[in-house]
Amino acid sequence: MARISSAKHERISRRQFMRLGAGLAAGAVGGGFSAWAHSGEGRQASAPGSSRIIRHVNTSERKVCLSFDDMWSEFYSLKICREFHRAGISLTLFPAGLAVRNNVVRPLDGYENMYARLRAMGHEFGCHLHTHRDIRDFSLQQLIDEEMEPSLLVMRQALGADFMPVGIRPPYGTVTEPLVELSARYGIPLILWGLDSQDSVCTWNCKGACPEESASSQDVYASIWEQDLEDELCAKSRCVEKCVERIMTNYETYMRAGTIILHHALEASYLAIKRILAFLDAWNLQAVTLSQLLADSSA
């Protein structure tokens, strides 16, 4: 795989950046997520030291971890973190390094120093590598030079020189031998998930769903969800509502104590917050940070 210089990434425009984030969040590289959406296994190669790969924590406590990846959208990242903070819940955030860099270098108005503000709310941070590329063909040195070190550099600019991530979560859950070596070299565990909310998958299916954007989009949308949506509402609005329903169905089907839950900073997950809070209360589950969950491990 060709090496991509850091200078190239520094010249990326905000429009290109947001388009890149939307596409990658939907699993555009290397195919979709459906085959392994809830197993937490991702695309995993046979790798030594795989005991360091954490998807679920054995605990006698009724605790779970809510984690959010990518954070391409400053708007939804801040809204989601604020809502959970108001509910007394601290999240574990895995931003892509480029998302952090974008906020450091050219934040949207009102989003300056966002990452320091999120940490002040009590949220903690892991590393989602830097560029959100498919790393299946990356060597250890490539991972260090192009992904890990650039991500750490920009996160330390945002959060302080002593920042260390609580875990490394590779894009798409791809685990390779070089990645396991990277984890061991930095002494940071690999963190996947035991429950995928599938917010990014259904959000991508919503793109262009409004009739005014595409004459045939409502038919496409109806095919995706296997139901007729002909009414006065924009199909895209209905699509987001269906995303919330899918998120909650996944919660009800796959949740158990010790689960690490995968979300992204997207509209559907933001709109699902009230129902997530009600679900946690009804199931007598406490949402904690990853570091807290690991501290309670009975393994």
Coordinates of C-alpha atoms in Angstrom, one line a residue:
M1 CA 0.0 0.0 0.0
A2 CA 1.3 3.4 -0.9
R3 CA 2.4 5.7 1.9
I4 CA 0.3 8.8 2.4
S5 CA 2.2 11.9 3.5
S6 CA 1.0 13.9 6.5
A7 CA 1.2 17.0 4.3
K8 CA -1.5 15.6 2.1
H9 CA -3.8 15.3 5.0
E10 CA -3.1 18.8 6.3
R11 CA -4.4 20.3 3.0
I12 CA -7.7 18.5 3.1
S13 CA -10.7 21.0 3.0
R14 CA -13.5 20.9 5.5
R15 CA -16.0 19.8 2.7
Q16 CA -13.6 17.0 1.7
F17 CA -13.1 16.1 5.3
M18 CA -16.8 15.8 6.1
R19 CA -17.4 13.9 2.9
L20 CA -14.6 11.5 3.8
G21 CA -16.0 11.0 7.3
A22 CA -19.5 10.3 6.1
G23 CA -18.3 7.7 3.6
L24 CA -15.9 6.0 5.9
A25 CA -18.3 5.9 8.8
A26 CA -20.7 3.9 6.6
G27 CA -18.1 1.3 5.9
A28 CA -17.4 2.3 2.3
V29 CA -13.9 0.9 2.4
G30 CA -13.7 -2.9 2.3
G31 CA -17.5 -3.5 2.4
G32 CA -20.2 -3.1 5.0
F33 CA -20.6 -4.3 8.5
S34 CA -23.6 -6.6 8.4
A35 CA -21.8 -9.9 8.6
W36 CA -20.2 -9.1 12.0
A37 CA -22.3 -6.2 13.3
H38 CA -23.1 -7.6 16.7
S39 CA -20.3 -10.1 17.3
G40 CA -17.7 -7.5 18.0
E41 CA -15.2 -9.6 16.0
G42 CA -14.7 -7.3 13.1
R43 CA -12.3 -8.3 10.4
Q44 CA -9.7 -10.1 12.5
A45 CA -6.6 -11.9 11.3
S46 CA -5.1 -14.7 13.4
A47 CA -2.8 -12.8 15.7
P48 CA -0.6 -13.6 18.7
G49 CA -1.5 -11.9 22.0
S50 CA -5.2 -11.7 21.0
S51 CA -6.0 -11.8 24.8
R52 CA -5.4 -8.1 24.6
I53 CA -8.4 -7.7 22.3
I54 CA -11.4 -6.6 24.5
R55 CA -15.0 -6.8 23.3
H56 CA -16.7 -7.5 26.6
V57 CA -15.8 -7.3 30.2
N58 CA -16.6 -10.0 32.7
T59 CA -18.1 -8.3 35.7
S60 CA -20.5 -9.1 38.5
E61 CA -21.7 -5.5 38.4
R62 CA -24.5 -4.4 36.1
K63 CA -22.4 -2.0 34.2
V64 CA -21.8 -1.3 30.5
C65 CA -19.7 1.1 28.5
L66 CA -21.1 3.6 25.9
S67 CA -18.5 4.4 23.3
F68 CA -18.6 6.7 20.3
D69 CA -16.3 6.5 17.3
D70 CA -15.0 8.9 14.6
M71 CA -16.5 12.2 15.8
W72 CA -16.4 13.7 12.3
S73 CA -19.4 16.0 13.2
E74 CA -18.5 18.6 15.8
F75 CA -22.2 19.4 16.0
Y76 CA -23.4 16.0 17.0
S77 CA -20.3 15.2 19.0
L78 CA -20.9 18.1 21.3
K79 CA -24.7 17.6 21.5
I80 CA -24.3 13.9 22.4
C81 CA -21.7 14.5 25.0
R82 CA -23.6 17.3 26.6
E83 CA -26.8 15.2 26.8
F84 CA -25.1 12.3 28.5
H85 CA -23.2 14.6 30.8
R86 CA -26.5 16.1 31.9
A87 CA -27.7 12.6 32.6
G88 CA -24.6 11.9 34.8
I89 CA -23.1 9.5 32.3
S90 CA -19.5 9.6 31.1
L91 CA -18.7 8.3 27.6
T92 CA -15.6 6.7 26.1
L93 CA -14.8 8.5 22.9
F94 CA -12.7 7.2 20.0
P95 CA -12.2 10.1 17.6
A96 CA -10.2 9.7 14.4
G97 CA -7.0 11.8 14.6
L98 CA -8.1 13.8 11.6
A99 CA -11.3 14.8 13.4
V100 CA -9.3 16.0 16.3
R101 CA -6.9 17.8 14.1
N102 CA -9.7 19.5 12.3
N103 CA -11.1 20.8 15.6
V104 CA -7.6 22.0 16.7
V105 CA -6.8 23.8 13.4
R106 CA -10.1 25.1 12.1
P107 CA -13.0 24.4 14.5
L108 CA -16.5 25.5 13.6
D109 CA -17.7 28.7 15.5
G110 CA -18.6 27.7 19.0
Y111 CA -16.7 24.4 18.9
E112 CA -13.2 25.8 19.8
N113 CA -11.3 23.5 22.3
M114 CA -14.1 21.0 22.0
Y115 CA -12.0 18.0 23.2
A116 CA -10.8 19.7 26.3
R117 CA -14.4 20.7 27.1
L118 CA -15.5 17.1 26.6
R119 CA -12.9 15.9 29.0
A120 CA -14.0 18.5 31.5
M121 CA -17.5 16.9 31.4
G122 CA -15.9 13.6 32.5
H123 CA -15.7 11.8 29.2
E124 CA -12.5 9.9 28.4
F125 CA -10.7 9.2 25.2
G126 CA -9.3 6.3 23.2
C127 CA -7.4 6.3 19.9
H128 CA -9.2 5.5 16.6
L129 CA -5.9 5.9 14.7
H130 CA -5.5 8.9 12.4
T131 CA -6.9 8.6 8.9
H132 CA -9.6 6.0 9.3
R133 CA -8.2 4.0 6.4
D134 CA -8.4 0.2 6.0
I135 CA -5.3 -1.1 7.7
R136 CA -5.3 -4.7 6.6
D137 CA -2.1 -4.3 4.5
F138 CA -0.3 -1.9 6.9
S139 CA 3.1 -2.9 8.3
L140 CA 3.9 -2.2 12.0
Q141 CA 6.1 0.8 10.9
Q142 CA 3.4 2.1 8.7
L143 CA 0.9 2.0 11.6
I144 CA 3.4 3.8 13.8
D145 CA 4.4 6.5 11.3
E146 CA 1.1 7.1 9.5
E147 CA -1.6 6.3 12.1
M148 CA -0.5 6.0 15.8
E149 CA 2.0 8.8 16.1
P150 CA 0.1 11.4 14.1
S151 CA -3.1 10.6 16.2
L152 CA -1.2 10.8 19.5
L153 CA 0.4 14.1 18.4
V154 CA -2.9 15.8 17.6
M155 CA -4.7 14.4 20.7
R156 CA -1.9 15.7 22.9
Q157 CA -2.3 19.1 21.3
A158 CA -6.0 19.0 22.2
L159 CA -5.7 17.3 25.6
G160 CA -2.2 18.0 26.9
A161 CA 1.2 16.5 26.6
D162 CA 0.6 13.8 29.1
F163 CA -2.4 12.3 27.3
M164 CA -2.5 8.6 26.9
P165 CA -5.6 6.8 25.3
V166 CA -7.5 4.3 27.3
G167 CA -7.5 1.9 24.3
I168 CA -6.9 1.6 20.6
R169 CA -9.9 0.9 18.4
P170 CA -9.0 0.2 14.8
P171 CA -11.3 1.4 12.0
Y172 CA -13.9 -1.2 11.1
G173 CA -12.7 -3.4 13.9
T174 CA -9.8 -4.7 11.7
V175 CA -7.3 -6.6 13.8
T176 CA -4.0 -7.7 12.2
E177 CA -0.7 -9.0 13.5
P178 CA 1.0 -5.6 13.1
L179 CA -1.8 -4.0 15.0
V180 CA -1.4 -6.4 17.9
E181 CA 2.3 -5.6 17.9
L182 CA 1.4 -1.9 17.9
S183 CA -0.8 -2.5 21.0
A184 CA 2.0 -4.3 22.8
R185 CA 4.6 -1.7 21.9
Y186 CA 2.5 1.1 23.3
G187 CA 1.1 -0.9 26.2
I188 CA -2.5 0.1 25.2
P189 CA -5.2 -2.6 24.8
L190 CA -7.2 -3.2 21.7
I191 CA -10.8 -2.3 22.2
L192 CA -13.6 -3.6 20.0
W193 CA -17.2 -4.0 21.0
G194 CA -19.8 -6.5 22.0
L195 CA -22.8 -4.6 20.6
D196 CA -22.9 -2.6 17.5
S197 CA -25.8 -0.1 17.5
Q198 CA -25.6 0.0 13.7
D199 CA -26.2 3.7 13.7
S200 CA -23.7 4.3 10.9
V201 CA -25.1 1.6 8.6
C202 CA -28.7 2.8 8.8
T203 CA -27.5 6.5 8.6
W204 CA -25.7 5.8 5.3
N205 CA -28.9 4.1 4.0
C206 CA -30.6 7.4 4.7
K207 CA -28.3 9.5 2.4
G208 CA -30.3 11.1 -0.4
A209 CA -33.6 9.6 0.9
C210 CA -35.7 12.8 0.5
P211 CA -37.8 12.8 -2.7
E212 CA -36.7 16.4 -3.5
E213 CA -33.1 15.1 -3.6
S214 CA -33.7 12.2 -5.9
A215 CA -36.8 11.2 -7.8
S216 CA -36.3 7.5 -7.2
S217 CA -34.9 7.8 -3.7
Q218 CA -38.1 7.0 -1.9
D219 CA -38.4 3.7 -3.8
V220 CA -34.8 2.9 -2.9
Y221 CA -35.5 3.8 0.7
A222 CA -38.6 1.6 0.8
S223 CA -36.6 -1.3 -0.6
I224 CA -34.0 -0.9 2.1
W225 CA -36.5 -1.0 4.9
E226 CA -39.0 -3.3 3.3
Q227 CA -42.0 -1.1 3.9
D228 CA -44.1 1.6 2.1
L229 CA -43.3 5.1 3.1
E230 CA -45.6 7.1 1.0
D231 CA -46.9 9.9 3.2
E232 CA -46.5 13.6 3.8
L233 CA -43.1 13.2 5.6
C234 CA -39.8 13.3 3.9
A235 CA -38.4 9.8 3.5
K236 CA -35.2 10.9 5.1
S237 CA -36.9 12.0 8.3
R238 CA -38.7 8.6 8.4
C239 CA -35.4 6.9 7.8
V240 CA -33.8 8.5 10.8
E241 CA -36.7 7.4 12.9
K242 CA -36.2 3.9 11.7
C243 CA -32.5 4.2 12.6
V244 CA -33.5 4.9 16.2
E245 CA -35.8 1.9 16.2
R246 CA -32.9 -0.3 14.9
I247 CA -30.6 1.0 17.6
M248 CA -33.1 0.2 20.3
T249 CA -33.8 -3.3 18.8
N250 CA -30.1 -4.0 18.9
Y251 CA -30.0 -2.9 22.5
E252 CA -32.9 -5.2 23.5
T253 CA -31.5 -8.1 21.6
Y254 CA -27.7 -8.0 22.4
M255 CA -27.3 -6.1 25.6
R256 CA -25.8 -7.7 28.7
A257 CA -23.8 -6.6 31.7
G258 CA -20.2 -5.9 30.8
T259 CA -21.0 -5.0 27.2
I260 CA -19.0 -2.4 25.3
I261 CA -21.5 -0.6 22.9
L262 CA -20.4 1.0 19.6
H263 CA -22.0 4.2 18.5
H264 CA -20.9 7.1 16.2
A265 CA -21.5 10.8 16.6
L266 CA -24.5 10.8 14.3
E267 CA -28.1 12.2 14.3
A268 CA -29.7 8.8 14.9
S269 CA -27.7 8.2 18.0
Y270 CA -28.4 11.7 19.3
L271 CA -32.1 11.2 18.8
A272 CA -32.0 7.8 20.5
I273 CA -30.5 9.2 23.8
K274 CA -33.7 9.5 25.7
R275 CA -34.7 6.0 24.8
I276 CA -31.2 4.7 25.7
L277 CA -31.4 6.3 29.1
A278 CA -34.9 4.8 29.7
F279 CA -33.6 1.4 28.5
L280 CA -30.6 1.5 30.9
D281 CA -32.9 2.5 33.8
A282 CA -35.5 -0.2 33.0
W283 CA -32.7 -2.9 32.8
N284 CA -31.0 -1.6 35.9
L285 CA -27.7 -1.0 34.0
Q286 CA -25.2 1.7 34.8
A287 CA -23.2 3.2 32.0
V288 CA -19.6 3.9 32.9
T289 CA -16.3 4.7 31.1
L290 CA -14.2 1.9 29.7
S291 CA -11.6 2.5 32.3
Q292 CA -14.2 2.1 35.1
L293 CA -15.6 -1.0 33.4
L294 CA -12.1 -2.6 33.2
A295 CA -11.4 -1.7 36.8
D296 CA -14.5 -3.8 37.7
S297 CA -13.5 -6.8 35.7
S298 CA -13.8 -10.1 37.5
A299 CA -11.6 -11.9 35.0

